[in-house]
XYZ file of C-alpha atoms in Angstrom:
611
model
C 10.000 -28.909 51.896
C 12.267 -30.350 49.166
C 15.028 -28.284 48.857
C 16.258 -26.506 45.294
C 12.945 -25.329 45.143
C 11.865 -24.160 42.076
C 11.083 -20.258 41.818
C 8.577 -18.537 39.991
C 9.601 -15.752 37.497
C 8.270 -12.496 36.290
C 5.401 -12.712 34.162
C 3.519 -10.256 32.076
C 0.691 -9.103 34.809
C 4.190 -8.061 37.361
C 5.139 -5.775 34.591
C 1.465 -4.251 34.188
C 1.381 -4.003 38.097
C 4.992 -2.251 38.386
C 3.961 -0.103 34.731
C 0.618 1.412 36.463
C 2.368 2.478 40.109
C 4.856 4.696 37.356
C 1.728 5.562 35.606
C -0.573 6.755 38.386
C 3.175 8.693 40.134
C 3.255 10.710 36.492
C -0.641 11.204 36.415
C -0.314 12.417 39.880
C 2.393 14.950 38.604
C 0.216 15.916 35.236
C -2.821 17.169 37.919
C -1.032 19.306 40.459
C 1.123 21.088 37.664
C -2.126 22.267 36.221
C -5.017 22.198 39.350
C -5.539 25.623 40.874
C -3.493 27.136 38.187
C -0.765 25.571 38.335
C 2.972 26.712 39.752
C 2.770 30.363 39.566
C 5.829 30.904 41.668
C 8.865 29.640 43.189
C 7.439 29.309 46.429
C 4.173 27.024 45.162
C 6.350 25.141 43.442
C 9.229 24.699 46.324
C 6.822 25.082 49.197
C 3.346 24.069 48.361
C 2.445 27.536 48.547
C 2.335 26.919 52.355
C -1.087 25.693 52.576
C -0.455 21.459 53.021
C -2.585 19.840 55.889
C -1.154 17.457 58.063
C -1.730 14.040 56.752
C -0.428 14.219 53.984
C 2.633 15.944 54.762
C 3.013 12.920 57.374
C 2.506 10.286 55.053
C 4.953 11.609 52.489
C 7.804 12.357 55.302
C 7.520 8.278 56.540
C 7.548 7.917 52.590
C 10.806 9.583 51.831
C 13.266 8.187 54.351
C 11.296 4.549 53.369
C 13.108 3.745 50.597
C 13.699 0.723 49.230
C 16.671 -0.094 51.426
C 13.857 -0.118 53.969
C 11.746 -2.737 52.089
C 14.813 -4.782 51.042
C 17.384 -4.315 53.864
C 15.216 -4.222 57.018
C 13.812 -8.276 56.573
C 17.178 -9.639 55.927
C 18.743 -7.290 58.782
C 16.155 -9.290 61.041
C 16.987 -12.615 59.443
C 20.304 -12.450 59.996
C 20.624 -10.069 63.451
C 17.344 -10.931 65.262
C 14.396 -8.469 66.197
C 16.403 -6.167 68.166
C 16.053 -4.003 65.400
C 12.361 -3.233 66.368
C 13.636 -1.442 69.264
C 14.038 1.494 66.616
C 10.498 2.202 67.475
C 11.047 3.423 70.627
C 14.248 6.065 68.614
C 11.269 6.993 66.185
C 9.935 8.056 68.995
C 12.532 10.353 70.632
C 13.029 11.624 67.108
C 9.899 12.730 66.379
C 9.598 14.429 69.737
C 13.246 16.349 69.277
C 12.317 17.051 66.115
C 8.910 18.966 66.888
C 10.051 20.196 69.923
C 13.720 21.601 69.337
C 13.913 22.363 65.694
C 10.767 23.040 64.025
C 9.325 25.636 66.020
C 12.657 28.141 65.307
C 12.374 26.552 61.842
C 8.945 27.535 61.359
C 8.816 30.970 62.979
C 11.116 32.165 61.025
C 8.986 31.215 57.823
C 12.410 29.927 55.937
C 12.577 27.992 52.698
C 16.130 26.388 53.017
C 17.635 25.344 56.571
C 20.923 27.117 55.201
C 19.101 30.038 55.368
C 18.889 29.788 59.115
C 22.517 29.177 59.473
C 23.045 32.539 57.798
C 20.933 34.278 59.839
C 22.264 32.811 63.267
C 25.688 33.067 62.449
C 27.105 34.025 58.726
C 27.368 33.507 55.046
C 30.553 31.690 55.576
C 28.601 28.567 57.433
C 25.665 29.030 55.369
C 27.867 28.116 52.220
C 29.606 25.099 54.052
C 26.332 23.746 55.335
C 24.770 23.893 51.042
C 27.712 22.753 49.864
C 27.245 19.424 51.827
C 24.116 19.118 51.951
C 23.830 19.123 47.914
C 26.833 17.138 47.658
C 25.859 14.059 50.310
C 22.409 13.989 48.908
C 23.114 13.014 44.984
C 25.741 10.571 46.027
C 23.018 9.233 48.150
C 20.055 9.434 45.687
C 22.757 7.514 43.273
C 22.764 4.313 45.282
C 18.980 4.380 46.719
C 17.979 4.199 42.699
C 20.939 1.647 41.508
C 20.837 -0.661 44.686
C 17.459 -2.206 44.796
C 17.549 -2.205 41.129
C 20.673 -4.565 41.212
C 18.894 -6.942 44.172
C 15.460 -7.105 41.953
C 17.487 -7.623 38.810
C 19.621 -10.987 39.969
C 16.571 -12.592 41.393
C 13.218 -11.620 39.069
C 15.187 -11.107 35.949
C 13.986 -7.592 35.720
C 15.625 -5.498 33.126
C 17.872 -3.526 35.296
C 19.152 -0.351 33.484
C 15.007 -0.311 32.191
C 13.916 0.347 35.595
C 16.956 2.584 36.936
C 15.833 5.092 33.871
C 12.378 4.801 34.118
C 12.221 5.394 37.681
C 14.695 8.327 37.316
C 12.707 9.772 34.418
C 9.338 8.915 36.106
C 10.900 10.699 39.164
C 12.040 13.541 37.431
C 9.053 14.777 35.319
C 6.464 14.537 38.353
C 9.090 16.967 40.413
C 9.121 19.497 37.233
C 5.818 19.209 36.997
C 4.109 19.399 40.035
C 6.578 20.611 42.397
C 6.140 19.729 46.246
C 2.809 19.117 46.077
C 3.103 16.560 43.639
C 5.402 15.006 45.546
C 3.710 14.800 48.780
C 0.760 13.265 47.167
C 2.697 10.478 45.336
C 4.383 9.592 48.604
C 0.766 9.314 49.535
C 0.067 6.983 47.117
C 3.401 5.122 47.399
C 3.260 4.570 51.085
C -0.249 2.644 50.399
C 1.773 0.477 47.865
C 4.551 -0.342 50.523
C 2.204 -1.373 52.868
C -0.193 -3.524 49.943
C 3.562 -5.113 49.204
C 4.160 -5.769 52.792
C 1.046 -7.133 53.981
C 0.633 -9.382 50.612
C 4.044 -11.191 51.873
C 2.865 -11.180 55.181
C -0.285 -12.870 54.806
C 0.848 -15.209 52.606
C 3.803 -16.528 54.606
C 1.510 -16.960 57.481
C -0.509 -18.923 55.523
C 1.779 -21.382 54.004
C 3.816 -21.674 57.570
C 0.516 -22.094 59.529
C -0.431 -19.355 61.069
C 1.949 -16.242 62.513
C 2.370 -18.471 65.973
C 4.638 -20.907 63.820
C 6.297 -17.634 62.678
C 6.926 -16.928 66.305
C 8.149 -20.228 67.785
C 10.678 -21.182 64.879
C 12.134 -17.246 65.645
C 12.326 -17.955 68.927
C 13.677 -21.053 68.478
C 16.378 -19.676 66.362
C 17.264 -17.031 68.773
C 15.915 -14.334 66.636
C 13.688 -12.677 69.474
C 16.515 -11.271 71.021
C 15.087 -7.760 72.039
C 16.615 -7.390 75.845
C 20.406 -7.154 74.685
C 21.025 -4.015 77.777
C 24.774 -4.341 77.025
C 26.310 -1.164 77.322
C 29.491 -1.807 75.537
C 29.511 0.760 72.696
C 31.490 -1.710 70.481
C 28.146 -4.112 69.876
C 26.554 -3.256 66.722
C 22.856 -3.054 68.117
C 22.267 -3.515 71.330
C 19.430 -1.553 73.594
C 21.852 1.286 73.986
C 23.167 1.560 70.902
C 19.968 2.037 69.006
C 18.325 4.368 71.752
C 21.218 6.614 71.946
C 23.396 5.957 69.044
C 19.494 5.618 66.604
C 18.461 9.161 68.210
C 20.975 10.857 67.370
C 21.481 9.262 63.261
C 17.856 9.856 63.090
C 17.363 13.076 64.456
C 20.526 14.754 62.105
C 17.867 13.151 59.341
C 14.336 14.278 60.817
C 15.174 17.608 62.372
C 17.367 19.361 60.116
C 17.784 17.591 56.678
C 16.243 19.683 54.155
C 14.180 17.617 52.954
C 12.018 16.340 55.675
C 12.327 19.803 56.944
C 11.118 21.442 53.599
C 7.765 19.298 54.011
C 7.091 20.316 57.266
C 7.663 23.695 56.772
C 5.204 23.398 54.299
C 2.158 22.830 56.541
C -0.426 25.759 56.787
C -0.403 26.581 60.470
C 2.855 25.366 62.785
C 0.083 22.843 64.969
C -0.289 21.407 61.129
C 3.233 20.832 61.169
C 3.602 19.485 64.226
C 0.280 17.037 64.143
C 2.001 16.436 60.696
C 5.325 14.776 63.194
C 3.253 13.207 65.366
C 1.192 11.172 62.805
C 4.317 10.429 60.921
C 5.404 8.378 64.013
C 2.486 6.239 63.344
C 3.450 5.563 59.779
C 6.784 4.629 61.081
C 5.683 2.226 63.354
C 3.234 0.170 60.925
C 6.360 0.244 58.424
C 8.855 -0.924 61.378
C 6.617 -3.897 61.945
C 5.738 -5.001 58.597
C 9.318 -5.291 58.289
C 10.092 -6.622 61.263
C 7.509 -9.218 60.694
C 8.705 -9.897 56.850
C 12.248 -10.779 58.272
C 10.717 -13.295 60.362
C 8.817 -14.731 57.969
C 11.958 -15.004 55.810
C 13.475 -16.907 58.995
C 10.201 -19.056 59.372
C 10.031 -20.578 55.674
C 14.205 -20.839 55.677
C 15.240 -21.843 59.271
C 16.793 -25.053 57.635
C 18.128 -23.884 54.408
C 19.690 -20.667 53.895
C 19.681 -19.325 50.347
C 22.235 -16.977 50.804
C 24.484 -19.739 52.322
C 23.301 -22.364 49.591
C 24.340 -19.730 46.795
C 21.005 -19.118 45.516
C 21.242 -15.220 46.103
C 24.650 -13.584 46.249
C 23.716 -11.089 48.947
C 21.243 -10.589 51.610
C 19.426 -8.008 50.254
C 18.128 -10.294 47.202
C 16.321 -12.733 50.197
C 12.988 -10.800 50.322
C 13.075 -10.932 46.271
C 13.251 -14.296 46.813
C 10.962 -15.377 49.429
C 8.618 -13.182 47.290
C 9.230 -15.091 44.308
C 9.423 -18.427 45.699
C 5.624 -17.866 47.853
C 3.552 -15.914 45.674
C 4.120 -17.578 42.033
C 1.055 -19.020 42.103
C -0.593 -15.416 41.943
C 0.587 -13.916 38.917
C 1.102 -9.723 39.461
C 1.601 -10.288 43.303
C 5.716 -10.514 42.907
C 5.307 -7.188 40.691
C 3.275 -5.588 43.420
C 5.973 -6.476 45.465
C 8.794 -4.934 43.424
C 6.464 -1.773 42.964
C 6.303 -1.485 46.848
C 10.278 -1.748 46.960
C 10.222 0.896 43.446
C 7.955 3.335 45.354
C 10.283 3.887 48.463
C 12.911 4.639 45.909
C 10.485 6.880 44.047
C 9.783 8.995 47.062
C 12.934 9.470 48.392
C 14.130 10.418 44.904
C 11.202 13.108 44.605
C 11.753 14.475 47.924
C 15.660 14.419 47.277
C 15.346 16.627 43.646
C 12.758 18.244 45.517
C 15.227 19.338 48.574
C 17.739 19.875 46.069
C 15.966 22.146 43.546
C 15.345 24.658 47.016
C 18.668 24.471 48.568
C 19.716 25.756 45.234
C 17.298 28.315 44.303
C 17.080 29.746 48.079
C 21.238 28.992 48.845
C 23.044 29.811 45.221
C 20.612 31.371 42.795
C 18.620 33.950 44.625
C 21.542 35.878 46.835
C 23.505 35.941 43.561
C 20.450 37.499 41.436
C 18.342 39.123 43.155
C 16.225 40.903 40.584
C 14.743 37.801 38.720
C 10.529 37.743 38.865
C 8.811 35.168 40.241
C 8.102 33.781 36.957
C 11.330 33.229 35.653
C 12.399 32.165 39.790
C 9.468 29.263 39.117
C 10.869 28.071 35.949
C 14.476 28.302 36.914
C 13.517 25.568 39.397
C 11.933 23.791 37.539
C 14.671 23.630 35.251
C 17.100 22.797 38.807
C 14.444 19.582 38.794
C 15.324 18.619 35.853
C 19.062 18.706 36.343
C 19.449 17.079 39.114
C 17.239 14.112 37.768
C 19.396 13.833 35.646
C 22.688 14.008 37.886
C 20.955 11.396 40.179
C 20.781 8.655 37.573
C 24.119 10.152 36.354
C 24.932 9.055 40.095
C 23.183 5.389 39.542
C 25.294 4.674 36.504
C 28.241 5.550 38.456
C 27.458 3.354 41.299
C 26.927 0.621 38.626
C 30.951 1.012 38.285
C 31.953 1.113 41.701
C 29.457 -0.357 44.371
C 31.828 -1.223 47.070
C 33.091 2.301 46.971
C 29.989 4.587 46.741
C 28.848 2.551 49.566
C 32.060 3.307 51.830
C 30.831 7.287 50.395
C 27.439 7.015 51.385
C 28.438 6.332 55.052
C 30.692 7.983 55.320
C 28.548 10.674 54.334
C 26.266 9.297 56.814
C 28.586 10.357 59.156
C 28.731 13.775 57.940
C 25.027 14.083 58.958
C 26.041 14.441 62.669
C 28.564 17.387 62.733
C 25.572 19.279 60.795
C 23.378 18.630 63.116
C 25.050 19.969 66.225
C 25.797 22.745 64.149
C 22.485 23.537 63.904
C 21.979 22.256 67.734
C 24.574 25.127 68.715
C 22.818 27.585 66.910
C 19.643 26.808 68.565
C 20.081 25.923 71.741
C 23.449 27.283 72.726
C 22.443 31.373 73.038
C 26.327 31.963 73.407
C 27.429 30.740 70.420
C 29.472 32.549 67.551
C 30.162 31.864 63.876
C 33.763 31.505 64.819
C 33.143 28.446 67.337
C 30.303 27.557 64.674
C 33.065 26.813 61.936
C 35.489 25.336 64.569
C 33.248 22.790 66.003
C 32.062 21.474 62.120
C 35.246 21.276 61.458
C 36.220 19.245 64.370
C 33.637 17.522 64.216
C 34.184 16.662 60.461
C 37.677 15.909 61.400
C 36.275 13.123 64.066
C 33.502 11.924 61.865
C 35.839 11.405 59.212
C 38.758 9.247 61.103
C 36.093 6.886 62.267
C 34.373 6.256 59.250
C 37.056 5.929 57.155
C 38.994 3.645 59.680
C 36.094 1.694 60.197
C 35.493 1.314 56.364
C 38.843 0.056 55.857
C 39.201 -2.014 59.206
C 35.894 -3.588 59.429
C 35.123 -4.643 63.724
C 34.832 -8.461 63.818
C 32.175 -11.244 63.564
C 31.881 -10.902 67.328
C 30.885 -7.313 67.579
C 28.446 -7.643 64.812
C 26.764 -10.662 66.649
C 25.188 -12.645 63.663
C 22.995 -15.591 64.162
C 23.435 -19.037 62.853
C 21.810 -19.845 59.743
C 21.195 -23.231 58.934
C 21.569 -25.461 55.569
C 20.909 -28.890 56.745
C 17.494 -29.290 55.076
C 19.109 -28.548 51.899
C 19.164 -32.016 50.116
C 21.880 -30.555 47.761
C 23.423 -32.337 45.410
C 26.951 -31.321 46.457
C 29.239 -32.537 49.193
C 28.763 -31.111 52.819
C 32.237 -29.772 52.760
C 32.786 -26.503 50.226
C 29.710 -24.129 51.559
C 29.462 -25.259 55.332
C 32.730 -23.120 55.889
C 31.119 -19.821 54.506
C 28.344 -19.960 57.174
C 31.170 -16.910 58.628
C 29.322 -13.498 58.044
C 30.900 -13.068 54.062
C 31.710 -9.037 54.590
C 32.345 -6.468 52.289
C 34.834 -8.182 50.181
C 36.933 -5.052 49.403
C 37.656 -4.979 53.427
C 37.892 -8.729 54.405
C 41.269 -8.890 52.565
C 42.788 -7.060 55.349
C 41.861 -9.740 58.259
C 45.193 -11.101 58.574
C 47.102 -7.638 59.442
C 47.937 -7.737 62.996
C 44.712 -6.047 65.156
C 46.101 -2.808 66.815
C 44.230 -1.578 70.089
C 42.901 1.603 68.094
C 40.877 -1.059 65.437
C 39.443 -3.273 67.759
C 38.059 -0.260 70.326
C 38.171 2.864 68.349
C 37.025 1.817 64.540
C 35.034 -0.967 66.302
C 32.449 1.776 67.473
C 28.500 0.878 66.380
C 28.203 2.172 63.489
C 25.004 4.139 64.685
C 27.215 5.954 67.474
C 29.385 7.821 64.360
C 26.477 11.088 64.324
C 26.661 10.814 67.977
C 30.161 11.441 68.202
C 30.225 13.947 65.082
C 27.055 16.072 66.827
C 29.207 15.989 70.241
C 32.598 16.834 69.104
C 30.740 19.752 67.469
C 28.804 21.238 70.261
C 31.690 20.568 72.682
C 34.151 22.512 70.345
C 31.861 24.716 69.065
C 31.115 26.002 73.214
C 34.850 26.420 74.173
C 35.524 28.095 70.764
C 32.847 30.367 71.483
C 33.272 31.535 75.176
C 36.874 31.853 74.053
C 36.415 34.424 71.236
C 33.720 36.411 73.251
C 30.686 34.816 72.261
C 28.986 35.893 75.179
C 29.012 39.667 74.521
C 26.952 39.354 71.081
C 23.150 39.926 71.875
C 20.966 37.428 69.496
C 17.426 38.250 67.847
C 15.505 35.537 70.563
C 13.497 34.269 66.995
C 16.852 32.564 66.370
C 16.749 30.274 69.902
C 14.421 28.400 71.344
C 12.697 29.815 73.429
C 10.193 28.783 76.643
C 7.485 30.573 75.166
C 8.260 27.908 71.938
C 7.181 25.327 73.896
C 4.220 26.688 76.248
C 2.850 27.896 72.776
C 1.931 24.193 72.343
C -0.792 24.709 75.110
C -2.353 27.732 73.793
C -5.204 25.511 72.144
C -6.624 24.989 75.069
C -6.970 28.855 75.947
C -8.146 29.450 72.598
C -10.466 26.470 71.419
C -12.850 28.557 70.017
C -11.122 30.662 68.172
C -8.951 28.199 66.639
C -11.793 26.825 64.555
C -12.267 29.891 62.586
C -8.888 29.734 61.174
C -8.169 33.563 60.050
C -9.708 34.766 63.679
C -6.850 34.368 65.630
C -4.574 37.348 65.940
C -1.344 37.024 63.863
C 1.125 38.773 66.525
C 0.701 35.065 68.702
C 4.360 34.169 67.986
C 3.816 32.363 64.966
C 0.871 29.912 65.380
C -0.041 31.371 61.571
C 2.611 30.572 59.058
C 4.540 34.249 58.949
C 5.868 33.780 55.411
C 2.210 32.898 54.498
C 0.245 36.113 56.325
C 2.651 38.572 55.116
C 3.442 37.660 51.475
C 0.956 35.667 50.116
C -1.912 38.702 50.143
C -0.453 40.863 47.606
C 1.265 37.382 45.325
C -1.528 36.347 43.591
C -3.449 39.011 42.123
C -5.545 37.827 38.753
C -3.299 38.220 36.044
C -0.880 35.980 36.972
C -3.181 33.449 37.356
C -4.682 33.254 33.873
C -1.003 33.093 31.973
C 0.194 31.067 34.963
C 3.040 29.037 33.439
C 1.239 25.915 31.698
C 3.524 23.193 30.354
């Protein structure tokens, strides 16, 4: 264990490796725009044409919110805060549940394209607009960082060529979504998900192998106090504790799973709504495996640097470049294992790029282009999206070279975009479950809730809460036989924060920073989705929401939720998939039984619109 150890670097085979994962993403794109002739319509190309099965779907919706903060942020999280993070499985859980419960089956039934479109039919055009506007907005900036971030972490430790990758993966990105629309992009989540777990379980084994076996992985965590998974403290201030992530996780995840167009967009694209919801459920699974590879990376990371600390020691200059590192510094020997490993951290950026110009290309076709002109054919619908693909590729590595300029502040954007995720969701929570509620109280409580979001993100961006609510863990640099004295990096074992904000320690600490800004960061959508449906209630009763009498498609509805048993009356007619009768309340997909029929007649399939 002599310390500077030397670290491998990229060779040719890691560039082959990461060169045939873009390769087999674009061939991917090439089939689908041409196989079964092609993207006739909007819809095929938006939608899948309606007829995706559940795996999948559920394969490509653990892909997309995977990205490569997952593969790079979740092992240092651990190394530095402890295992408590795993306890996210048991959120994932609750999620997934809300999610196929609550809002899919209203989401579904009502056969919609863009989840604006439901706002405008539950309440009005007004919301609708507000709700797009937001949406379109909070997803570039985001798509900006999840392409520019990793490439930065990859590019300081393997030497990889950084503005190379950020354009090849945007451009890669890009021309599958033209060409193959949503199907392509469900099948090279597919594919990418296999590659994030290849990456993962290559680090894995080989950790485990060099430490002696995952037992020694286990002791020297719990030796370091890294198995801390029983922290029941209720204080809200604690960044994760038990409660936090079961309440505060829920509620983050749920704004993302239930009602962000583009996980919603996938599942909506499912063939019958027990596809879509078998499509949830097996998601959780691919959740889980991810949540534990991770979980398990970070404590290798702890394992093979319990006494020396790279990021202490200066050999990265940020946590997120340890996995890079550990990946570097175990698998040298193996030439085109490290590139597997960056392609595994590439593909989560790939798919939740795809399934972000994906989300984007509907919202604006189905929000913007369609109410404005509504006599354009189908044809010249399909290849206006396509062309919407194409643009916001672009705008999204538009969005990378801009984060390239200012990191510290897209990242104080991006949450506090984050936090904009929670009003929007107990917006659509009111509309759903609250049968009283009126476009006036709709507007109110977003706007409140906005209001709230906004104070605490912003106040907790620029007064960060201190070491003690964050609760890291000691890292250690005594087996470090540096060459330089003890003295001038023992003092930064301190948790180095966002620079930009650590300037502003020595102000005096006012009550309202240390209770109200010090709030978990994962309780911000809670608040934002309470303030909302609180507001958005006594706005309602107030302004006579209780007179109005609502189509019952727009609720949920008991019948939404018994309808899950109806397999069991019906086994044997569910087999023969067109036997069962259509009026059932929506077990067939409505926009599929009613429109597709008299779509696709011949003609349109032989000059079908081949790139």
């Amino acid at each position: 264990m002599g310390a500077p150890r030397d670290i491998g670097a990229f060779v040719v085979w890691d560039y082959v490796v990461f060169a045939g994962m873009l390769l087999i993403s674009a061939v991917i794109g090439i089939y689908y725009a041409f196989a079964g002739g092609g993207q006739q319509t909007s819809k095929d190309f938006l939608m899948g044409g309606r007829r995706m099965t559940a795996v999948p779907v559920a394969l490509s919706l653990t892909a997309s919110f995977m990205s490569a903060v997952t593969v790079l942020g979740t092992p240092s999280e651990v190394y530095r805060f402890g295992a408590i993070f795993s306890i996210f499985a048991i959120t994932y859980f609750l999620v997934v549940v809300l999610s196929a419960e609550v809002f899919l089956p209203v989401f579904y039934k009502l056969g919609i394209t863009s989840t604006y479109e439901y706002l405008e039919l539950r309440f009005n055009k007004c919301v609708r607009l507000c709700g797009t506007v937001l949406f379109i907005v909070q997803t570039i900036l985001y798509t900006g960082i999840v392409i520019y971030a990793p490439a930065l972490a990859l590019n300081q430790v393997t030497g990889f060529d950084l503005w190379g990758v950020v354009v090849a993966t945007g451009v890669v990105c890009t021309f599958y979504c033209t060409m193959g629309g949503l199907k392509a992009v469900i099948w090279t989540d597919v594919f990418q998900v296999g590659i994030m777990v290849a990456g993962f379980t290559s680090v894995i084994i080989k950790a485990a192998l060099i430490q002696g076996g995952i037992s020694t992985i286990i002791n020297d965590a719990s030796n370091g106090g890294r198995l801390n998974f029983w922290n029941f403290n209720p204080n809200p201030l604690q960044r994760h504790t038990f409660w936090t992530i079961i309440i505060g996780g829920t509620f983050t995840w749920t704004s993302i799973y239930g009602v962000n167009q583009s996980q919603v967009q996938r599942y909506i694209s499912c063939k019958s709504r027990f596809q879509a919801k078998l499509s949830l459920y097996i998601n959780l699974v691919g959740l889980w495996v991810i949540l534990v590879c991770s979980v398990l990376c970070g404590l290798a990371l702890y394992s093979r640097y319990h006494d020396c600390d790279p990021w202490t020691a200066k050999k990265v200059s940020a946590p997120d470049q340890l996995m890079p590192y550990l990946v570097l510094d175990i698998l040298q020997d193996y030439p085109g294992l490290p590139g597997l490993f960056v392609a595994c951290a590439y593909s989560g950026t790939l798919s939740t790029v795809s399934s972000s110009i994906n989300a984007l290309a509907a919202v604006t076709m189905e929000d913007l282009v369609k109410p404005r002109f509504p006599s354009l054919s189908e044809k010249s619908l399909s290849w206006i999206s396509q062309g919407m693909s194409v643009l916001f590729g672009a705008l999204c590595i538009g969005m990378a070279a801009l984060a390239s300029l200012m990191g510290a502040l897209l990242q104080a954007a991006l949450s506090i975009f984050g936090m904009l995720g929670g009003p929007l969701m107990g917006l659509f929570a009111l509309g759903i479950l609250v049968p009283f509620a009126n476009s006036i109280g709709a507007l109110g409580g977003l706007l409140a809730g906005f209001a709230v979001s906004l104070w605490v993100g912003i106040g907790a961006q620029l007064y960060p809460p201190l070491p003690e609510r964050m609760m890291p863990l000691r890292l250690e640099t005594y087996g470090c036989n540096s060459t330089y004295n003890g003295t001038n990096w023992m003092t930064t074992t301190e948790m180095p924060f966002s620079t930009s904000a650590s300037q502003v320690h020595n102000i005096e600490r006012t009550p309202l920073m240390d209770n109200w800004y010090s709030l978990s960061y994962l309780y911000f959508s809670t608040v934002g989705t309470l303030v909302t449906l609180f507001v958005g209630m006594l706005i309602s009763v107030s302004t006579g929401g209780r007179k109005q009498n609502i189509d019952c498609r727009f609720l949920l509805t008991k019948e939404d939720f018994l309808s899950n048993f109806d397999i069991f009356k019906k086994k044997k007619q569910v087999l023969g998939y067109k036997s069962h009768p259509v009026e059932d309340g929506g077990t067939d997909n409505p926009a599929f039984n009613h429109f597709e029929l008299n779509g696709t007649d011949q003609s349109s399939k032989i000059n079908g619109t081949r790139l």
